[in-house]
Amino acid sequence: MKETTKFLRKKVLVLGLAKSGVSAASLLHKLGAFVTVNDKKPISENPEAQGLLEEGIKVICGDHPIELLDEGFQYIVKNPGIPYSNPLVKGALEKGIPVITEVELAYLVSEAPFVGITGTNGKTTTTTLIYEMLKKGGRHPLIAGNIGTVASGVAQEATKENTIVIELSSFQLMGIEEFKPQIAVITNLYDAHLDYHSSKEEYASAKANITINQSEEDYLVFNYDQDDVVALTRRSKAILIPFSTEHKVENGAYLEGGFIMFQGEPVMSVSEVALPGKHNLENILAAVAVCKLKGVSNEAIHHVLTSFHGVKHRLQYVATIQNRKFYNDSKATNILAATKALTSFDGPVILLAGGLDRGNEFDELKPALKHVKALVTFGQTAEKIERVAKEVGITQIKRVDNVKEAVPVAFGLSEEGDTILLSPACASWDQYKTFEVRGDIFMEAVHKLK
């Protein structure tokens, strides 16, 4: 771990716990900061806060009292999920107190360089592919962020021999000052999280923060097929490495003659790729570009891409039962992600969809429903999704109480050769704590059919 005196004898407020808050508080304590932790959950229901108390860290639980700002904090480390509209956060910024996220701490103490991946969709798959390719290529990667261990925990153990591969949300990227990945990746950019960000422009600017501190010695791998992403690259000083499924981009990764290409060199045949879907080809090209820049061999890349069938909960193959294939895409928490999943299949699909109602309608889903022969809905948005399905001519529609009930109903509507796909197009929080819980329940119900 690199030593830093940035927080030595400084008063730091860690706002919000969960895994990242606990790790941040412990690290700051090690670095000699005077740490106060504030979490909304009462101390009696908060084992994380109780553990920090035992370490000798001051803990205030049950509320976010605005009076905390009178204690003279010099930094606030904010849980990414807490919005900037939170009165404590707003008040801190008005007072000129820097508000950072745990990712910034990880960067400051890490001896290893970072590969950072952001974008609206495809982050998890791209991050996992890069990690697996680097691992197969003998590059000693560590994985961190939203899909791995907490970044500041990983960074404390990393050495110069490692590379930290980290998935980064816009929430995390809004809270950086010095964070600078050796290689940054922007997979794509669509309207998302506008309930958190004040505008699409703010959301795009947060994503662009991944490259804001990069220098001429760093790399930015980006989606050449999206004008909004290309526009973000104008803010970067890094070497630009495009990827494209539609154009020949000689300085980057692209498709030509049935091959995945990188800077004019054929890497492998597209026909050998195990992962379904055109959108996954974008993720694959981004990962190939990163790993070729890191010196990974074509053989290692080939091994991963011929054996990798997907990230858990992201278009994950679950089982084939009586010639019906089941896929778990619980991580499809928005319409765009569900659309990409649906367009990955050419044959008949039984779709399981529904979840948290964020106030939007689902008309944008209509073009992707052309292969859907039956629909099973659940959750707060069931009625809205059913309306859209009826308007495109889907007549087999069943509503159930939850995902567990949806599986046998979907199986009953299916025939041999069909695909049964959980791709909810909604967040899980109306019924399930996380999309992972929702996906696990789906997979358990599938295995009970055997």
Coordinates of C-alpha atoms in Angstrom, one line a residue:
M1 CA 0.0 0.0 0.0
K2 CA 1.2 3.5 -0.9
E3 CA 1.5 5.9 2.0
T4 CA -0.4 9.1 1.8
T5 CA -0.5 12.0 4.3
K6 CA -3.5 13.6 2.6
F7 CA -5.8 12.7 5.4
L8 CA -3.3 12.7 8.3
R9 CA -4.9 14.4 11.3
K10 CA -7.7 15.6 9.1
K11 CA -11.3 15.5 10.2
V12 CA -13.2 13.2 7.8
L13 CA -16.9 12.3 7.7
V14 CA -17.8 9.0 6.1
L15 CA -21.4 9.4 5.0
G16 CA -23.3 6.1 4.6
L17 CA -22.0 2.7 5.3
A18 CA -22.5 -0.6 3.4
K19 CA -19.3 -2.4 2.3
S20 CA -17.6 0.7 0.8
G21 CA -18.3 2.9 3.8
V22 CA -16.9 0.4 6.2
S23 CA -13.8 -0.1 4.1
A24 CA -13.3 3.7 3.7
A25 CA -13.7 4.4 7.4
S26 CA -11.2 1.7 8.4
L27 CA -8.6 2.8 5.8
L28 CA -8.9 6.5 6.8
H29 CA -8.4 5.4 10.4
K30 CA -5.2 3.6 9.4
L31 CA -4.1 6.7 7.5
G32 CA -4.3 8.8 10.7
A33 CA -7.6 10.7 10.0
F34 CA -10.0 11.7 12.7
V35 CA -13.0 9.7 11.4
T36 CA -16.7 10.1 12.1
V37 CA -19.1 7.7 10.5
N38 CA -22.8 8.7 9.9
D39 CA -25.3 6.2 8.8
K40 CA -29.1 6.4 8.7
K41 CA -29.7 2.9 10.0
P42 CA -30.0 2.8 13.9
I43 CA -27.0 1.5 15.7
S44 CA -29.0 -1.5 17.2
E45 CA -29.7 -2.7 13.6
N46 CA -26.2 -1.8 12.3
P47 CA -23.5 -4.5 12.8
E48 CA -21.2 -2.6 10.5
A49 CA -21.4 0.5 12.7
Q50 CA -20.9 -1.6 15.8
G51 CA -17.7 -3.1 14.4
L52 CA -16.3 0.4 13.6
L53 CA -17.1 1.5 17.2
E54 CA -14.9 -1.4 18.4
E55 CA -12.1 0.0 16.2
G56 CA -12.4 3.2 18.1
I57 CA -14.1 5.1 15.3
K58 CA -16.8 7.7 16.2
V59 CA -20.2 6.6 14.9
I60 CA -23.5 8.5 14.7
C61 CA -26.5 6.5 13.5
G62 CA -30.2 6.9 13.0
D63 CA -30.3 10.1 10.9
H64 CA -28.1 12.5 8.9
P65 CA -28.1 15.6 11.2
I66 CA -27.3 18.7 9.4
E67 CA -25.5 20.0 12.5
L68 CA -22.6 17.6 11.7
L69 CA -21.4 20.3 9.2
D70 CA -20.6 22.5 12.2
E71 CA -17.8 20.1 13.4
G72 CA -15.3 21.4 10.9
F73 CA -14.8 18.4 8.6
Q74 CA -12.2 18.8 5.9
Y75 CA -13.4 15.9 3.7
I76 CA -16.6 14.0 3.3
V77 CA -16.4 10.4 1.8
K78 CA -19.9 9.7 0.5
N79 CA -21.6 6.4 -0.3
P80 CA -22.2 6.6 -4.0
G81 CA -25.9 5.8 -3.5
I82 CA -26.5 9.0 -1.5
P83 CA -27.6 11.7 -3.9
Y84 CA -26.0 15.2 -4.1
S85 CA -29.5 16.6 -3.2
N86 CA -29.0 15.2 0.3
P87 CA -28.9 18.2 2.7
L88 CA -25.6 17.2 4.3
V89 CA -24.0 16.8 0.9
K90 CA -25.4 20.1 -0.4
G91 CA -24.4 21.9 2.7
A92 CA -20.8 20.5 2.5
L93 CA -20.4 21.6 -1.1
E94 CA -21.8 25.1 -0.2
K95 CA -19.1 25.3 2.5
G96 CA -16.4 24.2 0.1
I97 CA -15.8 20.9 1.8
P98 CA -14.6 18.3 -0.8
V99 CA -17.0 15.4 -1.3
I100 CA -15.3 12.3 -2.6
T101 CA -16.1 8.6 -3.0
E102 CA -14.3 5.5 -1.8
V103 CA -12.8 5.0 -5.3
E104 CA -10.6 8.1 -4.8
L105 CA -9.2 6.6 -1.6
A106 CA -8.4 3.4 -3.4
Y107 CA -6.5 5.3 -6.1
L108 CA -4.5 7.2 -3.5
V109 CA -3.2 4.1 -1.8
S110 CA -2.8 1.7 -4.7
E111 CA 0.6 0.7 -6.0
A112 CA -1.1 -1.0 -9.0
P113 CA -2.4 0.8 -12.1
F114 CA -6.1 0.8 -12.8
V115 CA -8.2 -0.2 -15.8
G116 CA -11.5 1.6 -15.3
I117 CA -14.7 0.7 -17.1
T118 CA -17.9 2.9 -17.2
G119 CA -20.9 3.3 -19.5
T120 CA -24.7 2.9 -19.2
N121 CA -24.7 -0.8 -20.2
G122 CA -22.1 -3.5 -20.6
K123 CA -19.9 -2.5 -17.7
T124 CA -20.1 -5.7 -15.8
T125 CA -19.6 -8.0 -18.9
T126 CA -16.7 -5.9 -20.2
T127 CA -15.0 -5.7 -16.7
T128 CA -15.3 -9.5 -16.3
L129 CA -13.9 -10.2 -19.8
I130 CA -10.9 -7.9 -19.2
Y131 CA -10.2 -9.5 -15.9
E132 CA -10.5 -13.1 -17.3
M133 CA -8.3 -12.2 -20.3
L134 CA -5.6 -10.5 -18.2
K135 CA -5.7 -13.5 -15.8
K136 CA -5.3 -16.0 -18.6
G137 CA -2.5 -13.8 -20.1
G138 CA -0.5 -13.9 -16.8
R139 CA -1.0 -10.2 -16.0
H140 CA -2.0 -10.7 -12.3
P141 CA -5.3 -8.7 -12.3
L142 CA -7.5 -7.9 -9.3
I143 CA -11.1 -7.1 -9.7
A144 CA -12.9 -4.4 -7.8
G145 CA -15.9 -2.1 -7.7
N146 CA -19.5 -2.9 -8.2
I147 CA -18.9 -6.5 -9.1
G148 CA -15.9 -7.3 -7.0
T149 CA -14.4 -6.6 -3.6
V150 CA -14.6 -3.0 -2.4
A151 CA -11.9 -1.0 -4.3
S152 CA -10.2 0.5 -1.2
G153 CA -9.8 -3.0 0.3
V154 CA -8.3 -4.4 -3.0
A155 CA -6.0 -1.4 -3.3
Q156 CA -4.4 -1.9 0.1
E157 CA -3.3 -5.4 -1.0
A158 CA -2.3 -4.6 -4.6
T159 CA 1.4 -4.5 -5.7
K160 CA 3.1 -3.0 -8.8
E161 CA 2.8 -6.4 -10.4
N162 CA -1.0 -6.3 -10.3
T163 CA -3.6 -4.4 -12.4
I164 CA -6.9 -3.4 -10.7
V165 CA -9.8 -3.8 -13.1
I166 CA -12.7 -1.8 -11.8
E167 CA -16.3 -1.2 -12.9
L168 CA -17.3 2.5 -12.2
S169 CA -20.7 4.0 -12.0
S170 CA -21.5 7.7 -12.6
F171 CA -22.3 8.0 -8.9
Q172 CA -18.7 7.0 -8.1
L173 CA -17.1 9.1 -10.8
M174 CA -18.8 12.3 -9.6
G175 CA -16.7 12.0 -6.4
I176 CA -13.1 11.9 -7.7
E177 CA -10.3 14.4 -7.6
E178 CA -7.1 12.6 -8.6
F179 CA -8.3 9.2 -9.8
K180 CA -6.6 8.4 -13.0
P181 CA -6.8 5.0 -14.7
Q182 CA -4.0 3.8 -17.0
I183 CA -6.7 2.6 -19.4
A184 CA -10.2 4.0 -19.3
V185 CA -13.2 2.4 -21.1
I186 CA -16.5 4.0 -22.0
T187 CA -18.9 1.3 -23.3
N188 CA -21.8 3.5 -24.3
L189 CA -24.0 6.4 -23.2
Y190 CA -27.8 6.5 -22.9
D191 CA -30.3 8.3 -20.8
A192 CA -30.2 6.7 -17.3
H193 CA -30.2 7.5 -13.6
L194 CA -32.0 10.8 -14.3
D195 CA -33.7 10.4 -10.9
Y196 CA -30.2 10.9 -9.4
H197 CA -28.6 13.3 -11.9
S198 CA -30.2 16.6 -12.6
S199 CA -29.9 16.2 -16.4
K200 CA -28.4 14.0 -19.1
E201 CA -25.6 16.6 -19.4
E202 CA -24.7 16.0 -15.7
Y203 CA -24.8 12.3 -16.2
A204 CA -22.5 12.5 -19.3
S205 CA -20.1 14.7 -17.4
A206 CA -19.9 12.2 -14.6
K207 CA -19.0 9.5 -17.0
A208 CA -16.4 11.7 -18.7
N209 CA -14.7 12.1 -15.3
I210 CA -13.1 8.7 -15.9
T211 CA -10.7 10.4 -18.3
I212 CA -10.5 13.9 -16.9
N213 CA -7.1 13.3 -15.1
Q214 CA -5.6 11.0 -17.8
S215 CA -2.4 12.2 -19.5
E216 CA -0.8 11.6 -22.9
E217 CA 0.7 8.4 -21.6
D218 CA -2.8 6.8 -20.8
Y219 CA -5.4 5.3 -23.0
L220 CA -9.1 5.9 -23.5
V221 CA -11.0 3.0 -25.2
F222 CA -14.3 4.2 -26.5
N223 CA -17.4 3.3 -28.5
Y224 CA -16.8 4.9 -31.9
D225 CA -20.4 4.1 -33.0
Q226 CA -22.0 6.5 -30.5
D227 CA -21.8 10.2 -31.2
D228 CA -22.4 11.0 -27.5
V229 CA -19.4 8.9 -26.5
V230 CA -17.2 10.4 -29.2
A231 CA -18.2 13.9 -27.9
L232 CA -16.9 12.9 -24.5
T233 CA -13.5 12.0 -25.9
R234 CA -12.9 15.6 -26.8
R235 CA -12.3 16.2 -23.1
S236 CA -9.5 13.7 -22.9
K237 CA -5.7 14.1 -23.2
A238 CA -5.3 10.3 -23.4
I239 CA -4.4 8.2 -26.5
L240 CA -7.8 7.4 -28.1
I241 CA -8.4 3.8 -29.0
P242 CA -11.8 3.3 -30.7
F243 CA -13.9 0.1 -31.0
S244 CA -16.7 -0.4 -33.5
T245 CA -19.0 -3.1 -34.8
E246 CA -19.9 -0.9 -37.8
H247 CA -16.7 0.7 -39.1
K248 CA -13.1 -0.2 -39.7
V249 CA -11.2 1.8 -37.1
E250 CA -7.6 1.0 -37.9
N251 CA -6.2 2.4 -34.6
G252 CA -8.6 0.2 -32.5
A253 CA -10.8 -2.9 -32.4
Y254 CA -13.3 -3.8 -35.1
L255 CA -14.9 -6.5 -37.2
E256 CA -13.7 -7.5 -40.7
G257 CA -14.2 -10.6 -42.8
G258 CA -15.8 -12.5 -39.9
F259 CA -12.8 -11.7 -37.6
I260 CA -12.2 -9.7 -34.5
M261 CA -9.4 -7.3 -35.4
F262 CA -7.1 -5.1 -33.4
Q263 CA -5.0 -2.5 -35.2
G264 CA -5.0 -4.5 -38.4
E265 CA -4.2 -7.8 -36.8
P266 CA -6.8 -10.7 -36.8
V267 CA -7.3 -11.9 -33.2
M268 CA -9.9 -14.6 -33.7
S269 CA -13.0 -15.6 -35.7
V270 CA -16.3 -14.1 -34.5
S271 CA -18.0 -17.5 -35.1
E272 CA -16.1 -19.0 -32.2
V273 CA -17.3 -16.5 -29.6
A274 CA -19.5 -18.2 -27.0
L275 CA -21.3 -15.1 -25.7
P276 CA -24.6 -14.4 -27.6
G277 CA -25.8 -10.9 -28.8
K278 CA -24.6 -8.1 -31.0
H279 CA -24.3 -5.9 -27.9
N280 CA -21.8 -8.4 -26.4
L281 CA -19.6 -8.0 -29.5
E282 CA -19.2 -4.3 -28.5
N283 CA -18.2 -5.4 -25.0
I284 CA -15.8 -8.0 -26.5
L285 CA -14.2 -5.5 -28.8
A286 CA -13.7 -3.1 -25.8
A287 CA -12.1 -5.9 -23.8
V288 CA -9.9 -7.0 -26.6
A289 CA -8.6 -3.5 -27.1
V290 CA -7.7 -3.2 -23.4
C291 CA -6.0 -6.5 -23.3
K292 CA -4.0 -6.1 -26.5
L293 CA -2.8 -2.7 -25.0
K294 CA -1.7 -4.7 -21.9
G295 CA 0.2 -7.2 -24.1
V296 CA -2.2 -10.2 -23.7
S297 CA -1.7 -12.9 -26.4
N298 CA -4.3 -13.8 -29.0
E299 CA -4.3 -17.4 -27.5
A300 CA -5.3 -16.2 -24.1
I301 CA -8.1 -14.0 -25.6
H302 CA -9.3 -16.9 -27.7
H303 CA -9.4 -19.2 -24.7
V304 CA -11.6 -16.8 -22.7
L305 CA -14.0 -15.9 -25.6
T306 CA -14.6 -19.5 -26.6
S307 CA -15.4 -20.5 -23.0
F308 CA -17.1 -17.5 -21.4
H309 CA -20.9 -17.8 -21.4
G310 CA -21.7 -14.6 -19.5
V311 CA -21.7 -12.8 -16.2
K312 CA -24.1 -14.0 -13.5
H313 CA -27.4 -12.2 -13.9
R314 CA -26.4 -10.7 -17.2
L315 CA -27.9 -12.9 -20.1
Q316 CA -26.6 -15.9 -18.1
Y317 CA -27.4 -19.3 -19.5
V318 CA -29.0 -21.3 -16.7
A319 CA -30.2 -24.6 -18.1
T320 CA -31.9 -26.5 -20.9
I321 CA -35.0 -28.4 -19.8
Q322 CA -37.1 -30.4 -22.3
N323 CA -35.4 -28.5 -25.1
R324 CA -36.3 -25.1 -23.6
K325 CA -33.3 -22.8 -22.8
F326 CA -33.5 -20.6 -19.7
Y327 CA -31.5 -17.3 -19.4
N328 CA -31.2 -15.1 -16.3
D329 CA -30.9 -11.4 -17.2
S330 CA -32.0 -10.0 -13.9
K331 CA -29.4 -7.2 -14.2
A332 CA -31.5 -5.8 -17.0
T333 CA -32.9 -3.0 -14.8
N334 CA -33.9 -0.7 -17.6
I335 CA -35.6 -0.8 -21.0
L336 CA -32.4 -0.5 -23.0
A337 CA -30.8 -3.5 -21.3
A338 CA -33.9 -5.6 -21.8
T339 CA -34.0 -4.6 -25.5
K340 CA -30.4 -5.8 -26.0
A341 CA -31.2 -9.1 -24.3
L342 CA -34.3 -9.6 -26.4
T343 CA -32.6 -8.8 -29.7
S344 CA -29.9 -11.5 -28.9
F345 CA -32.4 -14.2 -29.8
D346 CA -33.9 -15.0 -33.2
G347 CA -36.3 -17.8 -32.1
P348 CA -39.5 -17.6 -30.0
V349 CA -39.1 -16.1 -26.5
I350 CA -41.2 -16.4 -23.3
L351 CA -40.4 -13.1 -21.5
L352 CA -40.6 -12.6 -17.7
A353 CA -40.7 -8.9 -16.9
G354 CA -41.7 -6.3 -14.3
G355 CA -40.5 -4.6 -11.2
L356 CA -40.1 -1.2 -9.6
D357 CA -42.3 1.6 -11.1
R358 CA -40.1 4.7 -11.7
G359 CA -43.0 6.5 -13.5
N360 CA -41.9 5.7 -17.1
E361 CA -43.9 3.8 -19.8
F362 CA -42.5 0.9 -21.8
D363 CA -43.3 1.9 -25.4
E364 CA -39.6 1.9 -26.3
L365 CA -39.6 -1.9 -25.7
K366 CA -42.1 -2.5 -28.6
P367 CA -39.6 -3.1 -31.4
A368 CA -37.7 -5.7 -29.3
L369 CA -40.9 -7.8 -28.7
K370 CA -41.2 -9.2 -32.2
H371 CA -39.9 -12.6 -31.2
V372 CA -41.9 -12.7 -27.9
K373 CA -44.7 -15.3 -28.1
A374 CA -45.8 -15.0 -24.5
L375 CA -45.3 -12.7 -21.5
V376 CA -45.3 -13.3 -17.8
T377 CA -45.4 -10.2 -15.6
F378 CA -44.9 -9.4 -11.9
G379 CA -44.2 -6.4 -9.7
Q380 CA -45.4 -2.8 -9.8
T381 CA -45.0 -2.3 -13.6
A382 CA -47.0 -5.5 -14.6
E383 CA -49.9 -3.5 -16.0
K384 CA -47.8 -1.1 -18.0
I385 CA -45.7 -3.9 -19.7
E386 CA -48.9 -5.8 -20.4
R387 CA -50.4 -2.8 -22.3
V388 CA -47.3 -2.6 -24.5
A389 CA -47.4 -6.3 -25.2
K390 CA -51.1 -6.2 -26.2
E391 CA -50.4 -3.3 -28.6
V392 CA -47.9 -5.4 -30.5
G393 CA -50.2 -8.4 -30.7
I394 CA -49.0 -10.6 -27.9
T395 CA -52.0 -12.6 -26.7
Q396 CA -50.5 -15.0 -24.3
I397 CA -50.1 -12.9 -21.1
K398 CA -50.1 -14.1 -17.5
R399 CA -49.6 -12.0 -14.4
V400 CA -48.1 -13.6 -11.2
D401 CA -47.1 -12.4 -7.8
N402 CA -43.4 -12.9 -8.1
V403 CA -40.5 -14.4 -10.1
K404 CA -40.7 -17.7 -8.3
E405 CA -44.3 -18.2 -9.6
A406 CA -43.3 -16.8 -13.0
V407 CA -41.0 -19.7 -13.9
P408 CA -43.5 -22.7 -13.9
V409 CA -46.1 -20.5 -15.6
A410 CA -43.6 -19.5 -18.3
F411 CA -42.6 -23.2 -18.8
G412 CA -46.3 -24.1 -19.2
L413 CA -46.6 -21.5 -22.0
S414 CA -43.5 -22.7 -23.8
E415 CA -42.9 -25.3 -26.4
E416 CA -39.7 -27.2 -27.5
G417 CA -37.2 -24.9 -29.0
D418 CA -38.3 -21.8 -27.1
T419 CA -36.2 -19.5 -24.9
I420 CA -37.5 -18.6 -21.5
L421 CA -35.9 -15.2 -20.6
L422 CA -35.9 -13.3 -17.3
S423 CA -35.2 -9.7 -18.5
P424 CA -37.3 -7.5 -16.2
A425 CA -36.6 -4.0 -17.8
C426 CA -37.0 -2.7 -14.2
A427 CA -35.2 -2.4 -10.9
S428 CA -35.9 -5.1 -8.3
W429 CA -36.6 -2.9 -5.3
D430 CA -40.4 -3.2 -5.2
Q431 CA -40.0 -6.9 -4.2
Y432 CA -36.3 -7.8 -3.8
K433 CA -33.4 -6.2 -2.1
T434 CA -31.2 -6.5 -5.2
F435 CA -31.3 -7.7 -8.8
E436 CA -28.9 -10.5 -7.6
V437 CA -31.6 -11.8 -5.2
R438 CA -34.2 -11.7 -8.0
G439 CA -31.9 -13.6 -10.3
D440 CA -31.0 -16.2 -7.7
I441 CA -34.7 -16.9 -7.1
F442 CA -35.3 -17.3 -10.8
M443 CA -32.4 -19.8 -11.1
E444 CA -33.6 -21.8 -8.1
A445 CA -37.1 -22.0 -9.6
V446 CA -35.7 -23.2 -12.9
H447 CA -33.6 -26.0 -11.3
K448 CA -36.8 -27.1 -9.5
L449 CA -38.4 -27.9 -12.9
K450 CA -35.8 -30.6 -13.6

